[in-house]
PDB file of C-alpha atoms in Angstrom:
ATOM      1  CA  UNK A   1      -0.058   0.072   0.165  1.00  0.00           C
ATOM      2  CA  UNK A   2       1.365   3.114  -1.095  1.00  0.00           C
ATOM      3  CA  UNK A   3       0.811   6.673   0.566  1.00  0.00           C
ATOM      4  CA  UNK A   4      -0.619   9.432  -1.087  1.00  0.00           C
ATOM      5  CA  UNK A   5       1.195  12.084  -2.105  1.00  0.00           C
ATOM      6  CA  UNK A   6      -0.471  15.560  -2.362  1.00  0.00           C
ATOM      7  CA  UNK A   7       0.726  17.680  -5.026  1.00  0.00           C
ATOM      8  CA  UNK A   8      -0.205  20.976  -5.160  1.00  0.00           C
ATOM      9  CA  UNK A   9      -2.125  22.721  -7.888  1.00  0.00           C
ATOM     10  CA  UNK A  10       0.593  24.415 -10.526  1.00  0.00           C
ATOM     11  CA  UNK A  11       0.846  28.713  -9.997  1.00  0.00           C
ATOM     12  CA  UNK A  12       1.573  31.035 -12.179  1.00  0.00           C
ATOM     13  CA  UNK A  13       2.935  34.325 -10.682  1.00  0.00           C
ATOM     14  CA  UNK A  14       0.691  37.105 -12.448  1.00  0.00           C
ATOM     15  CA  UNK A  15       3.425  40.079 -12.220  1.00  0.00           C
ATOM     16  CA  UNK A  16       6.587  37.682 -13.587  1.00  0.00           C
ATOM     17  CA  UNK A  17       5.742  36.574 -17.521  1.00  0.00           C
ATOM     18  CA  UNK A  18       7.166  34.358 -18.833  1.00  0.00           C
ATOM     19  CA  UNK A  19       8.063  32.310 -15.319  1.00  0.00           C
ATOM     20  CA  UNK A  20       6.294  29.430 -14.086  1.00  0.00           C
ATOM     21  CA  UNK A  21       5.683  28.323 -10.415  1.00  0.00           C
ATOM     22  CA  UNK A  22       5.237  25.119  -8.877  1.00  0.00           C
ATOM     23  CA  UNK A  23       5.420  24.154  -5.376  1.00  0.00           C
ATOM     24  CA  UNK A  24       6.643  20.366  -5.491  1.00  0.00           C
ATOM     25  CA  UNK A  25       5.161  17.467  -3.031  1.00  0.00           C
ATOM     26  CA  UNK A  26       6.793  16.250   0.214  1.00  0.00           C
ATOM     27  CA  UNK A  27       7.832  13.526  -0.639  1.00  0.00           C
ATOM     28  CA  UNK A  28       9.310  12.323  -4.561  1.00  0.00           C
ATOM     29  CA  UNK A  29      10.233   8.842  -4.819  1.00  0.00           C
ATOM     30  CA  UNK A  30       9.407   5.765  -7.272  1.00  0.00           C
ATOM     31  CA  UNK A  31       5.987   5.733  -6.234  1.00  0.00           C
ATOM     32  CA  UNK A  32       5.090   9.354  -7.848  1.00  0.00           C
ATOM     33  CA  UNK A  33       7.852  10.422  -9.822  1.00  0.00           C
ATOM     34  CA  UNK A  34       6.251   9.178 -13.207  1.00  0.00           C
ATOM     35  CA  UNK A  35       3.321  11.145 -12.580  1.00  0.00           C
ATOM     36  CA  UNK A  36       4.760  14.130 -11.347  1.00  0.00           C
ATOM     37  CA  UNK A  37       6.364  14.141 -15.075  1.00  0.00           C
ATOM     38  CA  UNK A  38       3.160  15.123 -16.982  1.00  0.00           C
ATOM     39  CA  UNK A  39       2.113  17.467 -14.720  1.00  0.00           C
ATOM     40  CA  UNK A  40       5.173  19.476 -14.734  1.00  0.00           C
ATOM     41  CA  UNK A  41       5.274  19.575 -18.307  1.00  0.00           C
ATOM     42  CA  UNK A  42       1.937  20.243 -18.698  1.00  0.00           C
ATOM     43  CA  UNK A  43       2.195  23.078 -16.834  1.00  0.00           C
ATOM     44  CA  UNK A  44       4.772  24.461 -17.937  1.00  0.00           C
ATOM     45  CA  UNK A  45       3.367  23.957 -21.523  1.00  0.00           C
ATOM     46  CA  UNK A  46       0.807  26.389 -20.635  1.00  0.00           C
ATOM     47  CA  UNK A  47       3.162  28.978 -21.419  1.00  0.00           C
ATOM     48  CA  UNK A  48       3.948  27.554 -24.710  1.00  0.00           C
ATOM     49  CA  UNK A  49       7.300  29.102 -26.426  1.00  0.00           C
ATOM     50  CA  UNK A  50       6.725  32.546 -24.036  1.00  0.00           C
ATOM     51  CA  UNK A  51       8.116  29.901 -21.125  1.00  0.00           C
ATOM     52  CA  UNK A  52      11.636  31.540 -19.825  1.00  0.00           C
ATOM     53  CA  UNK A  53      12.068  29.535 -16.465  1.00  0.00           C
ATOM     54  CA  UNK A  54      10.694  27.095 -14.809  1.00  0.00           C
ATOM     55  CA  UNK A  55      10.670  27.214 -10.858  1.00  0.00           C
ATOM     56  CA  UNK A  56      10.604  23.404  -9.141  1.00  0.00           C
ATOM     57  CA  UNK A  57      10.110  24.340  -5.521  1.00  0.00           C
ATOM     58  CA  UNK A  58      11.351  22.000  -3.433  1.00  0.00           C
ATOM     59  CA  UNK A  59      11.605  23.832   0.000  1.00  0.00           C
ATOM     60  CA  UNK A  60       8.486  21.538   1.405  1.00  0.00           C
ATOM     61  CA  UNK A  61      10.208  18.560  -0.040  1.00  0.00           C
ATOM     62  CA  UNK A  62      11.485  16.318   3.215  1.00  0.00           C
ATOM     63  CA  UNK A  63      12.640  13.353   1.090  1.00  0.00           C
ATOM     64  CA  UNK A  64      13.260  12.464  -2.658  1.00  0.00           C
ATOM     65  CA  UNK A  65      15.328   9.894  -4.042  1.00  0.00           C
ATOM     66  CA  UNK A  66      17.439   9.024  -7.341  1.00  0.00           C
ATOM     67  CA  UNK A  67      14.100   9.216  -9.382  1.00  0.00           C
ATOM     68  CA  UNK A  68      13.631  13.000  -7.540  1.00  0.00           C
ATOM     69  CA  UNK A  69      16.765  13.577  -9.621  1.00  0.00           C
ATOM     70  CA  UNK A  70      15.999  12.005 -13.134  1.00  0.00           C
ATOM     71  CA  UNK A  71      12.610  14.183 -12.905  1.00  0.00           C
ATOM     72  CA  UNK A  72      13.934  17.243 -13.004  1.00  0.00           C
ATOM     73  CA  UNK A  73      16.926  15.764 -15.412  1.00  0.00           C
ATOM     74  CA  UNK A  74      13.957  14.780 -17.779  1.00  0.00           C
ATOM     75  CA  UNK A  75      12.164  18.554 -17.025  1.00  0.00           C
ATOM     76  CA  UNK A  76      15.629  20.342 -18.029  1.00  0.00           C
ATOM     77  CA  UNK A  77      15.269  18.006 -21.419  1.00  0.00           C
ATOM     78  CA  UNK A  78      12.088  18.596 -22.569  1.00  0.00           C
ATOM     79  CA  UNK A  79      11.355  22.089 -21.823  1.00  0.00           C
ATOM     80  CA  UNK A  80      11.391  24.410 -24.463  1.00  0.00           C
ATOM     81  CA  UNK A  81      14.393  25.551 -26.347  1.00  0.00           C
ATOM     82  CA  UNK A  82      15.810  28.942 -24.484  1.00  0.00           C
ATOM     83  CA  UNK A  83      13.884  27.939 -21.083  1.00  0.00           C
ATOM     84  CA  UNK A  84      15.678  26.931 -17.930  1.00  0.00           C
ATOM     85  CA  UNK A  85      14.623  25.297 -14.778  1.00  0.00           C
ATOM     86  CA  UNK A  86      15.549  26.691 -11.137  1.00  0.00           C
ATOM     87  CA  UNK A  87      15.287  25.192  -8.080  1.00  0.00           C
ATOM     88  CA  UNK A  88      14.535  26.622  -4.718  1.00  0.00           C
ATOM     89  CA  UNK A  89      15.646  24.354  -1.794  1.00  0.00           C
ATOM     90  CA  UNK A  90      16.661  24.312   1.726  1.00  0.00           C
ATOM     91  CA  UNK A  91      20.644  24.043   2.035  1.00  0.00           C
ATOM     92  CA  UNK A  92      20.595  22.368   5.375  1.00  0.00           C
ATOM     93  CA  UNK A  93      17.598  19.554   4.304  1.00  0.00           C
ATOM     94  CA  UNK A  94      17.608  16.527   2.592  1.00  0.00           C
ATOM     95  CA  UNK A  95      16.736  17.821  -0.695  1.00  0.00           C
ATOM     96  CA  UNK A  96      19.654  19.995  -0.652  1.00  0.00           C
ATOM     97  CA  UNK A  97      21.818  17.467   0.057  1.00  0.00           C
ATOM     98  CA  UNK A  98      20.661  14.938  -2.331  1.00  0.00           C
ATOM     99  CA  UNK A  99      21.226  17.719  -5.113  1.00  0.00           C
ATOM    100  CA  UNK A 100      24.473  18.587  -3.801  1.00  0.00           C
ATOM    101  CA  UNK A 101      25.720  14.577  -3.668  1.00  0.00           C
ATOM    102  CA  UNK A 102      24.190  13.954  -7.035  1.00  0.00           C
ATOM    103  CA  UNK A 103      25.792  17.135  -8.674  1.00  0.00           C
ATOM    104  CA  UNK A 104      22.426  18.179  -9.664  1.00  0.00           C
ATOM    105  CA  UNK A 105      23.346  21.285  -8.391  1.00  0.00           C
ATOM    106  CA  UNK A 106      26.055  21.901 -10.732  1.00  0.00           C
ATOM    107  CA  UNK A 107      24.324  21.937 -13.869  1.00  0.00           C
ATOM    108  CA  UNK A 108      21.147  23.674 -12.350  1.00  0.00           C
ATOM    109  CA  UNK A 109      20.780  26.492 -10.209  1.00  0.00           C
ATOM    110  CA  UNK A 110      19.451  26.211  -6.823  1.00  0.00           C
ATOM    111  CA  UNK A 111      17.931  29.142  -4.371  1.00  0.00           C
ATOM    112  CA  UNK A 112      17.396  29.519  -0.325  1.00  0.00           C
ATOM    113  CA  UNK A 113      14.174  31.670  -1.679  1.00  0.00           C
ATOM    114  CA  UNK A 114      11.126  31.488  -3.961  1.00  0.00           C
ATOM    115  CA  UNK A 115      11.552  35.379  -4.696  1.00  0.00           C
ATOM    116  CA  UNK A 116      14.997  35.044  -5.499  1.00  0.00           C
ATOM    117  CA  UNK A 117      14.571  32.011  -7.855  1.00  0.00           C
ATOM    118  CA  UNK A 118      11.839  34.077 -10.033  1.00  0.00           C
ATOM    119  CA  UNK A 119      13.862  37.200 -10.238  1.00  0.00           C
ATOM    120  CA  UNK A 120      16.189  35.325 -12.015  1.00  0.00           C
TER     121      UNK A 120
END
């Protein structure tokens, strides 16, 4: 039996054109990563070719395994040309540590603060 994972409805900041902000669930693992990919891509696709920055907010994500890293990489590869991914993660949290250990932090900018990630 698997636990139910809450996925927040993607939101788009009205005052920042070209940006999409998605709050990710509390846990990202083999149970939900495959289901999250089409949801994230759908939210990003709503901007079509006008998407500049996709911010994945992991600040409330307390657990993420290799499937979460794979999800982020899959999203990066499937975004429209010119669009970039920014991550928000607490540096002292598990998610921040996973991003550091896997080397993903070198490839994707990680911010401590949502406002900074959206403004980038």
